[in-house]
Amino acid sequence: MADRIPEEKIDQIRQNVDIVEVISDYVPLKKQGRNYFGLCPFHGENTPSFSVSADKQIYHCFGCSAGGNVFSFLMDLEGISFQEAAVRLAEKANIDLQVNFTALGKEKKVSKELQPLFDAHELLCKFYHHLLVNTKEGQHALEYLLERGFTRESIDKFQIGYSLNSWDFVYKFLLKRNFSPESMEKAGLLIRRERDGTYFDRFRDRIMFPIFDRNGSTIAFSGRSLGADQPKYLNSPETAIFNKSKILYNYHLAKPAIRKMQHAVLFEGFADVISADRSGVENGIATMGTALTDEHIAILRQNVHSITICYDSDNAGIEAAYRAGNLLSDASFQIKVAMMPDGLDPDEYIKQFGYEKFQNEVIGGSLTWMAFKFLYFRREKNLQNEGDRLAYIEEIITEISKLDKAVERDHYLRQLATEFSLSLDALKLQQKQIFFAKKGTSNRTKPIQTPLVIAKPINELKPAHYTAERRLIAHMLQNRDVAYKVQELLQGNSFHIDEHQAIITYLFGFYEEHLAPDTSAFLTYIQDDHLRRVVANIEMMSINDDLSDKELSDYIKQVLNYQKMLKIKEKEVEEKEAERQKDYLKAATIAMEIIQLRKSL
């Protein structure tokens, strides 16, 4: 069992790690006033609503209400435990935790049912690799790879292996190590025969490419045939640990390069990634035979906002690049598209023309997203034909109208005017008509351009007591004396919002152990994720630095008055019931009580 990290070490980490620096590794941030803003990594958005406070060392999203401190950020984003987050942050701050790092680093949230699936894949990944590079049985497979341009370095880096030409070697291999055939079938490593219920290996006599999850754990394989056997690529089925729509090949290895360069290259398949890596493209990733998904985009958003799409240059590849580009554009990524000639895929291009030409001419010569759309919309059109030409021009003007920057719109309109010898003024007029029709405004109204728009929460009109309780909590978080003064003024009454009462109950417990306010430490002290988010939201409220006696009194009055308002409503119901029963004396008595309660408000 992992050693427990001492509380003083947790405090030391908190004091030496800057939350802005940590989050900047995942999310590009821009300073606005005292806080930093960026696109939230926890949900898809086009307008920055994710705020980070350097002063308070907390973050909060006004869009999805995610919030917390530097520990909870890593825990929620990476899906790791508190101890794992502490280990990472301690390493970042060069703090010696004086605990069992190995045990802490390996602690994972994996169920007993899923752990054998991970263990078997990890074992086979190493075994397949060993067969390829160290045995006579794998020699022909190794020579096959080397002849096709693979280097020993890339074979080791991507843990490429070889599966024996046997129907049951893996079955027996796993059985001897106490893996049940039933669970290995669920893992996609074995197949069960219908006729007799026996098992056989899924992969036989194939080059084995392991598929890793975002943490570097092996979760599936893709096996390539050595000859004419079909299918050319045999892939693991989707399992409890392998979901193609959530996996980006090479993400775990490419992540450092992606963060360093603030740029990723997106390929269609893992063979392209491996080939590109040999040419020096270390920030390459690929989908696993699926179209780009929202889950893929959410993973990418955590690390980068600039992407080059490098798909096959055949018709299917161009269509796929267009669909992927639209999804990425809608998610506010900066996009370029790398184009290759002669219908080649990246792997084939590199084999034919070499690494340097791929790096310089394909990746280095990538088109802007708008320039790619110029090419995309003219496919299968005869621009010598007037109808096709006019249709193309209108499609391009519509795309130009989607651009936010006036300079970009002007640039591409001029390009269009030059190519077809058209009046620039006429093109601008039509573009404006399309632009304002899209905006639903008159063409006499100019759209306002702002450099950075920060999404703010919708200002719902909350009850007075709700706002008062939140403002009291905000001041109580900043001042220990104010917290105890509020407790005294409430005269034994509770806050009316359950989550608010729970927060101050935690807060008084925290102040019993800590003499000074510390929101980041308090967020670690709270055990409930929802309450942590509420506290982060409250801490982002704008309040006066100094709480006057009158302001404090007004807040307390709103809280206490709400109790009286509830009492008044109860009395009004009692009064109506007394009148219904014709007990007018009782009704009159209740009416006097209501008057007295209202006077006390």
Coordinates of C-alpha atoms in Angstrom, one line a residue:
M1 CA 0.0 0.0 0.0
A2 CA 1.3 3.5 -0.8
D3 CA 2.7 5.6 2.0
R4 CA 0.5 8.5 3.2
I5 CA 1.8 11.9 2.2
P6 CA 2.4 14.1 5.3
E7 CA 0.1 17.1 5.6
E8 CA 3.1 19.4 5.9
K9 CA 4.4 18.1 2.5
I10 CA 1.0 18.9 0.9
D11 CA 1.2 22.4 2.3
Q12 CA 4.7 22.7 0.9
I13 CA 3.6 21.7 -2.5
R14 CA 0.7 24.1 -2.4
Q15 CA 3.0 27.0 -1.5
N16 CA 5.6 26.2 -4.1
V17 CA 3.5 25.4 -7.2
D18 CA 1.8 28.1 -9.2
I19 CA -1.6 27.0 -10.5
V20 CA -1.3 29.4 -13.5
E21 CA 2.0 27.7 -14.6
V22 CA 0.5 24.2 -14.1
I23 CA -2.8 24.9 -16.0
S24 CA -0.8 26.7 -18.8
D25 CA 0.7 23.4 -19.6
Y26 CA -2.8 22.2 -20.6
V27 CA -4.7 25.4 -21.5
P28 CA -3.3 28.6 -23.2
L29 CA -4.2 31.4 -20.8
K30 CA -4.5 35.2 -21.4
K31 CA -4.4 37.7 -18.5
Q32 CA -7.4 39.9 -18.1
G33 CA -7.2 42.1 -15.1
R34 CA -6.1 40.1 -12.1
N35 CA -7.2 36.7 -13.4
Y36 CA -6.2 34.5 -16.4
F37 CA -8.8 33.2 -18.9
G38 CA -8.8 30.4 -21.5
L39 CA -11.0 27.8 -23.1
C40 CA -12.3 25.3 -20.5
P41 CA -10.5 21.9 -20.8
F42 CA -13.5 20.2 -19.2
H43 CA -16.2 21.0 -21.8
G44 CA -16.3 22.2 -25.4
E45 CA -16.7 26.0 -25.9
N46 CA -15.8 28.7 -28.3
T47 CA -15.6 31.6 -25.9
P48 CA -13.2 31.6 -22.9
S49 CA -15.2 31.1 -19.7
F50 CA -12.4 29.3 -17.7
S51 CA -10.8 31.6 -15.1
V52 CA -7.7 31.1 -13.0
S53 CA -6.8 33.2 -10.0
A54 CA -3.1 33.5 -9.3
D55 CA -3.9 35.3 -6.0
K56 CA -6.2 32.6 -4.6
Q57 CA -4.5 29.7 -6.5
I58 CA -7.9 28.4 -7.7
Y59 CA -9.7 28.0 -11.0
H60 CA -13.4 28.1 -12.0
C61 CA -15.4 27.7 -15.2
F62 CA -18.4 29.9 -15.6
G63 CA -19.7 27.6 -18.3
C64 CA -19.7 24.1 -16.7
S65 CA -19.0 25.1 -13.0
A66 CA -15.8 23.1 -12.8
G67 CA -13.6 24.5 -10.1
G68 CA -11.0 23.8 -7.5
N69 CA -7.3 24.1 -6.8
V70 CA -4.1 22.7 -8.5
F71 CA -4.6 19.2 -7.0
S72 CA -8.3 18.9 -8.2
F73 CA -7.3 20.2 -11.6
L74 CA -4.9 17.4 -12.2
M75 CA -7.2 14.8 -10.6
D76 CA -10.2 15.8 -12.8
L77 CA -8.3 16.3 -16.0
E78 CA -6.0 13.3 -15.9
G79 CA -8.3 11.0 -14.0
I80 CA -5.8 10.3 -11.3
S81 CA -5.9 10.1 -7.5
F82 CA -4.9 12.9 -5.0
Q83 CA -1.7 11.1 -4.2
E84 CA -0.7 10.8 -7.9
A85 CA -1.4 14.5 -8.4
A86 CA 0.7 15.3 -5.3
V87 CA 3.6 13.2 -6.7
R88 CA 3.5 15.0 -10.0
L89 CA 3.4 18.4 -8.4
A90 CA 6.1 17.5 -6.0
E91 CA 8.3 16.5 -8.9
K92 CA 7.5 19.8 -10.6
A93 CA 8.5 21.8 -7.5
N94 CA 11.6 19.6 -6.7
I95 CA 10.1 18.6 -3.3
D96 CA 11.2 15.3 -1.7
L97 CA 8.0 13.7 -0.4
Q98 CA 10.1 11.1 1.6
V99 CA 7.5 8.4 0.7
N100 CA 7.3 5.4 -1.5
F101 CA 7.2 7.0 -5.0
T102 CA 6.9 3.7 -6.8
A103 CA 3.8 2.7 -5.0
L104 CA 2.2 6.2 -5.3
G105 CA 3.0 6.4 -9.0
K106 CA 1.4 3.1 -9.8
E107 CA -1.8 3.7 -7.9
K108 CA -4.6 3.7 -10.4
K109 CA -8.4 3.7 -10.4
V110 CA -8.8 0.3 -12.1
S111 CA -11.5 -2.1 -11.1
K112 CA -10.7 -5.8 -10.3
E113 CA -12.6 -6.8 -13.4
L114 CA -10.6 -4.6 -15.8
Q115 CA -7.1 -5.0 -14.3
P116 CA -6.5 -8.5 -15.9
L117 CA -7.3 -6.9 -19.3
F118 CA -4.6 -4.3 -18.8
D119 CA -2.2 -6.8 -17.4
A120 CA -2.6 -9.2 -20.3
H121 CA -2.1 -6.5 -22.9
E122 CA 0.9 -5.2 -21.1
L123 CA 2.4 -8.7 -20.9
L124 CA 1.7 -9.5 -24.6
C125 CA 3.1 -6.1 -25.7
K126 CA 6.5 -7.0 -24.1
F127 CA 6.3 -10.6 -25.3
Y128 CA 5.5 -9.7 -29.0
H129 CA 8.3 -7.1 -29.0
H130 CA 10.7 -9.7 -27.6
L131 CA 9.8 -12.2 -30.3
L132 CA 10.4 -9.6 -33.0
V133 CA 13.8 -8.3 -31.9
N134 CA 15.4 -11.2 -30.0
T135 CA 14.3 -14.6 -31.5
K136 CA 14.8 -16.6 -34.7
E137 CA 11.0 -17.0 -35.0
G138 CA 10.7 -13.2 -35.4
Q139 CA 13.7 -12.7 -37.7
H140 CA 11.8 -12.7 -40.9
A141 CA 9.3 -10.2 -39.5
L142 CA 12.1 -7.9 -38.4
E143 CA 13.8 -8.1 -41.8
Y144 CA 10.4 -7.3 -43.4
L145 CA 10.1 -4.1 -41.3
L146 CA 13.7 -3.0 -41.9
E147 CA 13.3 -3.4 -45.6
R148 CA 10.4 -1.1 -45.6
G149 CA 12.2 1.7 -43.9
F150 CA 11.5 1.0 -40.2
T151 CA 14.5 1.7 -38.0
R152 CA 15.4 -0.3 -34.9
E153 CA 14.9 3.0 -32.9
S154 CA 11.3 3.4 -34.1
I155 CA 10.6 -0.3 -33.5
D156 CA 11.7 0.1 -29.9
K157 CA 10.0 3.4 -29.4
F158 CA 6.6 2.2 -30.6
Q159 CA 7.1 -1.3 -29.1
I160 CA 6.3 -3.0 -32.4
G161 CA 6.3 -6.8 -32.1
Y162 CA 5.5 -10.1 -33.9
S163 CA 2.8 -12.8 -33.1
L164 CA 3.8 -16.4 -33.8
N165 CA 2.2 -18.4 -36.6
S166 CA 0.3 -20.5 -34.1
W167 CA -3.4 -21.1 -33.3
D168 CA -3.0 -21.4 -29.6
F169 CA 0.4 -20.2 -28.3
V170 CA -1.0 -17.0 -26.7
Y171 CA -4.0 -19.0 -25.3
K172 CA -1.6 -21.4 -23.5
F173 CA 0.8 -18.6 -22.6
L174 CA -1.9 -16.6 -20.9
L175 CA -3.5 -19.7 -19.3
K176 CA -0.2 -20.6 -17.6
R177 CA -0.2 -17.2 -16.1
N178 CA -3.6 -17.6 -14.6
F179 CA -5.6 -15.4 -17.0
S180 CA -9.0 -16.9 -17.6
P181 CA -9.9 -17.6 -21.3
E182 CA -13.3 -15.9 -20.7
S183 CA -11.8 -12.6 -19.7
M184 CA -9.2 -12.8 -22.4
E185 CA -12.0 -13.2 -25.0
K186 CA -13.6 -10.1 -23.5
A187 CA -10.2 -8.4 -23.9
G188 CA -10.2 -9.3 -27.6
L189 CA -7.1 -11.4 -27.4
L190 CA -8.8 -14.8 -27.9
I191 CA -11.7 -16.0 -30.0
R192 CA -14.1 -18.7 -28.9
R193 CA -15.1 -21.4 -31.4
E194 CA -18.9 -21.8 -31.7
R195 CA -18.8 -25.6 -32.4
D196 CA -17.0 -26.8 -29.3
G197 CA -16.4 -23.7 -27.1
T198 CA -12.6 -23.9 -27.3
Y199 CA -10.4 -20.9 -27.8
F200 CA -7.7 -19.8 -30.3
D201 CA -5.4 -16.8 -30.8
R202 CA -6.9 -13.7 -32.6
F203 CA -3.4 -12.7 -34.0
R204 CA -1.2 -15.1 -35.8
D205 CA 1.9 -14.5 -37.9
R206 CA 1.5 -10.7 -37.9
I207 CA 3.5 -7.6 -37.2
M208 CA 2.0 -6.3 -34.0
F209 CA 1.4 -2.6 -33.4
P210 CA 0.3 -2.0 -29.8
I211 CA -2.3 0.7 -29.1
F212 CA -1.8 2.7 -26.0
D213 CA -4.2 4.9 -23.9
R214 CA -3.4 8.4 -22.9
N215 CA -1.4 7.1 -19.9
G216 CA 0.7 4.8 -22.0
S217 CA -1.0 1.6 -21.0
T218 CA -1.4 -1.1 -23.7
I219 CA -5.2 -1.6 -24.4
A220 CA -5.3 -3.1 -27.9
F221 CA -3.3 -4.3 -31.0
S222 CA -3.3 -3.9 -34.7
G223 CA -1.8 -6.8 -36.5
R224 CA -0.4 -6.4 -40.1
S225 CA -0.1 -9.4 -42.4
L226 CA 3.4 -10.2 -43.7
G227 CA 2.2 -11.3 -47.1
A228 CA -1.0 -11.4 -49.0
D229 CA -3.1 -12.6 -46.1
Q230 CA -6.4 -10.7 -45.6
P231 CA -7.3 -8.6 -44.0
K232 CA -4.1 -6.5 -44.4
Y233 CA -4.7 -5.1 -40.9
L234 CA -6.5 -7.0 -38.2
N235 CA -7.5 -4.9 -35.2
S236 CA -8.6 -5.6 -31.7
P237 CA -12.4 -5.3 -31.3
E238 CA -13.7 -2.6 -29.0
T239 CA -13.6 -3.7 -25.4
A240 CA -14.2 -2.4 -21.9
I241 CA -10.7 -0.8 -22.1
F242 CA -10.6 0.1 -25.8
N243 CA -13.0 2.6 -27.4
K244 CA -11.7 3.9 -30.7
S245 CA -13.7 7.1 -30.5
K246 CA -11.7 8.1 -27.4
I247 CA -8.2 7.0 -28.4
L248 CA -5.6 9.1 -30.3
Y249 CA -2.7 6.9 -31.3
N250 CA 0.7 8.1 -30.0
Y251 CA -0.9 10.7 -27.7
H252 CA 1.1 9.6 -24.7
L253 CA 4.4 9.9 -26.5
A254 CA 3.6 13.0 -28.5
K255 CA 2.1 15.0 -25.6
P256 CA 5.5 16.6 -24.5
A257 CA 6.3 17.7 -28.1
I258 CA 2.7 19.0 -28.6
R259 CA 2.9 21.1 -25.5
K260 CA 6.4 22.4 -26.3
M261 CA 5.5 23.3 -29.9
Q262 CA 1.9 24.3 -29.1
H263 CA 1.0 22.4 -32.3
A264 CA -0.1 18.9 -33.3
V265 CA -0.2 17.0 -36.6
L266 CA -3.3 14.9 -37.1
F267 CA -3.0 11.7 -39.3
E268 CA -5.5 9.1 -40.4
G269 CA -3.6 6.0 -39.3
F270 CA -0.8 4.9 -37.0
A271 CA 1.5 3.8 -39.9
D272 CA 1.6 7.5 -40.9
V273 CA 2.4 8.6 -37.4
I274 CA 5.4 6.2 -37.2
S275 CA 6.7 7.2 -40.6
A276 CA 6.4 10.9 -39.8
D277 CA 8.1 10.4 -36.4
R278 CA 11.1 9.0 -38.3
S279 CA 11.2 12.2 -40.3
G280 CA 11.3 14.3 -37.2
V281 CA 7.5 14.9 -36.7
E282 CA 7.3 14.0 -33.0
N283 CA 4.0 15.7 -32.4
G284 CA 2.0 13.4 -34.7
I285 CA -1.2 11.6 -33.5
A286 CA -3.9 9.6 -35.3
T287 CA -7.4 8.4 -35.0
M288 CA -8.0 4.7 -34.9
G289 CA -9.9 4.1 -38.2
T290 CA -12.7 6.4 -37.2
A291 CA -13.8 10.0 -38.0
L292 CA -12.7 12.7 -35.6
T293 CA -15.1 12.7 -32.5
D294 CA -16.0 15.2 -29.8
E295 CA -14.0 13.0 -27.4
H296 CA -10.9 13.4 -29.6
I297 CA -11.4 17.1 -29.7
A298 CA -11.8 17.3 -25.9
I299 CA -8.4 15.5 -25.5
L300 CA -6.7 17.8 -28.0
R301 CA -8.2 20.9 -26.3
Q302 CA -6.3 20.1 -23.1
N303 CA -2.9 20.6 -24.8
V304 CA -3.1 22.7 -28.0
H305 CA -5.2 24.9 -30.2
S306 CA -3.2 24.7 -33.4
I307 CA -3.4 21.6 -35.6
T308 CA -2.2 20.5 -39.0
I309 CA -4.4 17.9 -40.7
C310 CA -2.4 15.5 -42.8
Y311 CA -4.7 12.9 -44.3
D312 CA -4.5 10.9 -47.6
S313 CA -4.7 13.0 -50.7
D314 CA -7.3 10.8 -52.4
N315 CA -10.9 11.8 -52.6
A316 CA -11.9 10.0 -49.4
G317 CA -8.9 11.6 -47.5
I318 CA -9.8 15.1 -48.7
E319 CA -13.5 14.6 -47.6
A320 CA -12.3 13.3 -44.3
A321 CA -9.9 16.3 -43.9
Y322 CA -12.8 18.7 -44.7
R323 CA -15.1 17.1 -42.1
A324 CA -12.3 17.1 -39.4
G325 CA -11.4 20.7 -40.3
N326 CA -15.0 21.8 -39.8
L327 CA -15.2 20.1 -36.4
L328 CA -11.9 21.6 -35.3
S329 CA -12.8 25.1 -36.6
D330 CA -16.1 25.0 -34.7
A331 CA -14.1 24.2 -31.6
S332 CA -11.9 27.3 -32.3
F333 CA -8.7 25.5 -33.3
Q334 CA -6.3 27.2 -35.7
I335 CA -6.1 24.8 -38.6
K336 CA -3.7 24.0 -41.5
V337 CA -4.0 21.2 -44.0
A338 CA -1.0 19.4 -45.5
M339 CA -1.5 18.3 -49.1
M340 CA 0.3 15.4 -50.8
P341 CA 0.4 14.8 -54.6
D342 CA -0.5 11.8 -56.6
G343 CA -3.0 10.3 -54.2
L344 CA -0.3 9.1 -51.8
D345 CA -0.7 8.7 -48.1
P346 CA 2.0 10.1 -45.8
D347 CA 3.6 6.7 -45.2
E348 CA 3.9 6.1 -49.0
Y349 CA 5.1 9.7 -49.6
I350 CA 7.9 9.4 -47.1
K351 CA 9.0 6.0 -48.6
Q352 CA 9.0 7.5 -52.1
F353 CA 10.4 11.0 -51.5
G354 CA 12.2 10.8 -48.2
Y355 CA 11.9 12.4 -44.7
E356 CA 13.4 15.8 -45.5
K357 CA 11.0 16.5 -48.4
F358 CA 8.0 15.4 -46.3
Q359 CA 9.1 17.7 -43.4
N360 CA 9.8 20.7 -45.5
E361 CA 7.4 20.5 -48.5
V362 CA 4.4 18.7 -47.0
I363 CA 4.2 19.7 -43.4
G364 CA 6.1 23.0 -43.9
G365 CA 4.0 23.9 -47.0
S366 CA 0.7 23.3 -45.3
L367 CA -2.3 25.4 -46.5
T368 CA -4.4 27.6 -44.3
W369 CA -7.9 26.3 -43.6
M370 CA -9.4 28.9 -46.0
A371 CA -6.8 28.1 -48.8
F372 CA -7.7 24.4 -48.4
K373 CA -11.4 25.3 -48.9
F374 CA -10.6 27.1 -52.1
L375 CA -9.2 23.7 -53.4
Y376 CA -12.0 21.6 -51.8
F377 CA -14.9 23.5 -53.4
R378 CA -13.4 23.5 -56.9
R379 CA -13.1 19.7 -57.1
E380 CA -15.3 18.1 -59.7
K381 CA -16.2 21.6 -61.0
N382 CA -15.5 22.7 -64.6
L383 CA -14.6 26.4 -64.0
Q384 CA -14.8 27.0 -67.7
N385 CA -18.5 26.4 -67.4
E386 CA -20.3 29.5 -66.3
G387 CA -22.7 27.7 -64.0
D388 CA -20.0 25.8 -62.2
R389 CA -17.9 29.0 -61.9
L390 CA -20.7 31.1 -60.4
A391 CA -21.6 28.3 -58.0
Y392 CA -17.9 28.0 -56.9
I393 CA -17.6 31.8 -56.4
E394 CA -20.7 31.9 -54.2
E395 CA -19.5 28.9 -52.1
I396 CA -16.2 30.6 -51.5
I397 CA -17.8 34.0 -50.7
T398 CA -20.0 32.2 -48.1
E399 CA -16.9 30.6 -46.6
I400 CA -15.1 34.0 -46.5
S401 CA -18.0 35.5 -44.7
K402 CA -17.4 33.0 -41.8
L403 CA -14.0 34.6 -41.1
D404 CA -13.9 36.9 -38.1
K405 CA -11.0 39.1 -39.1
A406 CA -11.6 41.8 -41.7
V407 CA -8.1 41.6 -43.0
E408 CA -8.5 37.9 -43.8
R409 CA -11.8 38.6 -45.6
D410 CA -10.2 41.3 -47.6
H411 CA -7.2 39.1 -48.5
Y412 CA -9.3 36.2 -49.9
L413 CA -11.8 38.5 -51.7
R414 CA -8.8 40.1 -53.5
Q415 CA -7.5 36.6 -54.4
L416 CA -10.9 35.6 -55.8
A417 CA -11.2 38.9 -57.7
T418 CA -7.8 38.5 -59.3
E419 CA -8.4 34.8 -60.3
F420 CA -11.7 35.5 -62.1
S421 CA -11.1 39.1 -63.1
L422 CA -14.1 40.3 -61.0
S423 CA -14.8 43.6 -59.4
L424 CA -13.5 43.7 -55.8
D425 CA -16.3 46.1 -54.8
A426 CA -18.9 43.7 -56.2
L427 CA -17.4 40.8 -54.3
K428 CA -17.3 42.9 -51.0
L429 CA -20.9 43.9 -51.5
Q430 CA -22.0 40.3 -51.9
Q431 CA -19.9 39.1 -49.0
K432 CA -21.4 41.8 -46.7
Q433 CA -24.9 40.7 -47.8
I434 CA -24.1 37.1 -46.9
F435 CA -22.4 38.1 -43.7
F436 CA -25.3 40.2 -42.4
A437 CA -27.9 37.8 -43.6
K438 CA -26.0 35.2 -41.5
K439 CA -25.9 37.5 -38.5
G440 CA -29.6 38.4 -39.0
T441 CA -28.9 42.1 -39.0
S442 CA -29.3 45.0 -41.4
N443 CA -26.3 45.6 -43.7
R444 CA -26.2 49.1 -42.3
T445 CA -25.2 47.8 -38.9
K446 CA -21.5 47.0 -38.5
P447 CA -20.6 44.1 -36.3
I448 CA -18.4 44.9 -33.3
Q449 CA -15.0 43.2 -33.2
T450 CA -13.6 42.5 -29.8
P451 CA -10.1 41.1 -29.1
L452 CA -11.2 38.7 -26.4
V453 CA -14.7 38.0 -25.2
I454 CA -15.0 36.3 -21.9
A455 CA -18.1 34.4 -21.3
K456 CA -19.9 35.4 -18.1
P457 CA -22.5 33.5 -16.2
I458 CA -26.1 34.3 -17.0
N459 CA -27.2 36.7 -14.3
E460 CA -30.2 34.9 -13.0
L461 CA -32.2 36.9 -10.4
K462 CA -31.5 35.0 -7.2
P463 CA -33.4 35.5 -4.0
A464 CA -31.9 38.1 -1.6
H465 CA -31.1 35.5 1.0
Y466 CA -29.2 33.3 -1.5
T467 CA -27.0 36.2 -2.6
A468 CA -26.4 37.3 1.0
E469 CA -25.3 33.8 2.0
R470 CA -22.9 33.6 -0.9
R471 CA -21.4 37.0 -0.1
L472 CA -21.1 36.1 3.6
I473 CA -19.2 32.9 2.6
A474 CA -16.9 34.9 0.3
H475 CA -15.9 37.2 3.2
M476 CA -15.7 34.2 5.7
L477 CA -13.2 32.5 3.3
Q478 CA -11.0 35.6 3.4
N479 CA -11.2 36.4 7.1
R480 CA -11.2 34.0 10.0
D481 CA -12.5 36.7 12.4
V482 CA -15.4 37.5 10.1
A483 CA -16.4 33.8 10.0
Y484 CA -16.8 33.6 13.7
K485 CA -18.6 37.0 13.8
V486 CA -21.1 35.7 11.3
Q487 CA -21.6 32.6 13.4
E488 CA -22.3 34.8 16.4
L489 CA -24.7 37.1 14.5
L490 CA -26.7 34.2 13.1
Q491 CA -27.7 33.4 16.8
G492 CA -27.8 29.6 16.2
N493 CA -29.7 29.9 12.9
S494 CA -28.5 28.0 9.8
F495 CA -28.0 29.1 6.2
H496 CA -31.1 28.2 4.2
I497 CA -29.2 26.7 1.2
D498 CA -28.0 23.2 2.1
E499 CA -24.8 23.5 0.2
H500 CA -24.0 26.9 1.8
Q501 CA -24.5 25.4 5.3
A502 CA -22.3 22.4 4.4
I503 CA -19.6 24.8 3.3
I504 CA -19.5 26.9 6.4
T505 CA -19.6 23.7 8.5
Y506 CA -16.5 22.5 6.7
L507 CA -15.0 26.0 7.1
F508 CA -15.3 26.1 10.9
G509 CA -13.7 22.7 11.0
F510 CA -10.9 24.0 8.8
Y511 CA -10.4 27.1 11.0
E512 CA -10.1 24.8 14.1
E513 CA -6.9 23.4 12.4
H514 CA -5.7 26.5 10.5
L515 CA -5.2 29.9 11.9
A516 CA -5.0 31.7 8.6
P517 CA -7.4 31.6 5.6
D518 CA -6.2 29.7 2.6
T519 CA -8.8 28.9 -0.1
S520 CA -6.5 26.4 -2.0
A521 CA -5.9 24.5 1.3
F522 CA -9.6 24.6 2.1
L523 CA -10.5 23.1 -1.2
T524 CA -8.2 20.1 -0.4
Y525 CA -9.9 19.9 3.1
I526 CA -13.4 19.6 1.6
Q527 CA -14.2 16.0 0.7
D528 CA -17.1 16.7 -1.7
D529 CA -16.4 17.5 -5.3
H530 CA -19.6 19.5 -5.8
L531 CA -19.0 21.7 -2.8
R532 CA -15.4 22.3 -4.0
R533 CA -16.9 23.7 -7.3
V534 CA -19.3 25.9 -5.4
V535 CA -16.5 27.3 -3.2
A536 CA -14.4 28.0 -6.3
N537 CA -17.4 29.8 -7.8
I538 CA -18.0 31.9 -4.7
E539 CA -14.3 32.8 -4.5
M540 CA -14.4 34.2 -8.0
M541 CA -17.1 36.7 -6.9
S542 CA -16.2 40.4 -6.8
I543 CA -16.5 41.6 -3.2
N544 CA -15.3 44.6 -1.2
D545 CA -11.9 44.0 0.4
D546 CA -13.1 45.5 3.6
L547 CA -16.5 44.4 5.0
S548 CA -18.2 47.3 6.8
D549 CA -20.5 46.7 9.8
K550 CA -23.5 48.0 7.8
E551 CA -22.8 45.6 4.9
L552 CA -22.4 42.7 7.3
S553 CA -25.6 43.7 9.1
D554 CA -27.5 43.9 5.8
Y555 CA -26.4 40.3 4.8
I556 CA -27.3 38.9 8.2
K557 CA -30.7 40.6 8.0
Q558 CA -31.4 39.1 4.6
V559 CA -30.6 35.6 6.0
L560 CA -32.7 36.0 9.1
N561 CA -35.5 37.7 7.3
Y562 CA -35.9 34.7 5.0
Q563 CA -36.7 32.6 8.1
K564 CA -39.4 35.1 9.0
M565 CA -40.8 35.1 5.5
L566 CA -41.1 31.4 5.6
K567 CA -42.9 31.8 9.0
I568 CA -45.2 34.4 7.5
K569 CA -46.2 32.0 4.6
E570 CA -47.0 29.3 7.1
K571 CA -49.2 31.7 9.1
E572 CA -51.0 32.8 6.0
V573 CA -51.9 29.2 5.2
E574 CA -53.1 28.8 8.8
E575 CA -55.1 32.0 8.6
K576 CA -56.9 30.8 5.4
E577 CA -57.6 27.4 7.0
A578 CA -59.1 29.1 10.1
E579 CA -61.3 31.3 7.8
R580 CA -62.4 28.2 5.9
Q581 CA -63.5 26.6 9.1
K582 CA -65.3 29.9 10.1
D583 CA -63.0 30.3 13.2
Y584 CA -62.8 34.0 12.8
L585 CA -61.3 34.7 16.2
K586 CA -58.4 32.3 15.5
A587 CA -58.0 33.9 12.0
A588 CA -57.8 37.4 13.6
T589 CA -55.2 36.2 16.1
I590 CA -53.0 34.7 13.3
A591 CA -53.4 37.9 11.3
M592 CA -52.0 40.0 14.2
E593 CA -49.0 37.6 14.4
I594 CA -48.4 38.1 10.7
I595 CA -48.5 41.9 11.1
Q596 CA -45.9 41.6 13.9
L597 CA -43.7 39.4 11.9
R598 CA -43.8 41.8 8.9
K599 CA -42.9 44.7 11.2
S600 CA -39.8 42.9 12.3
L601 CA -38.5 42.5 8.7

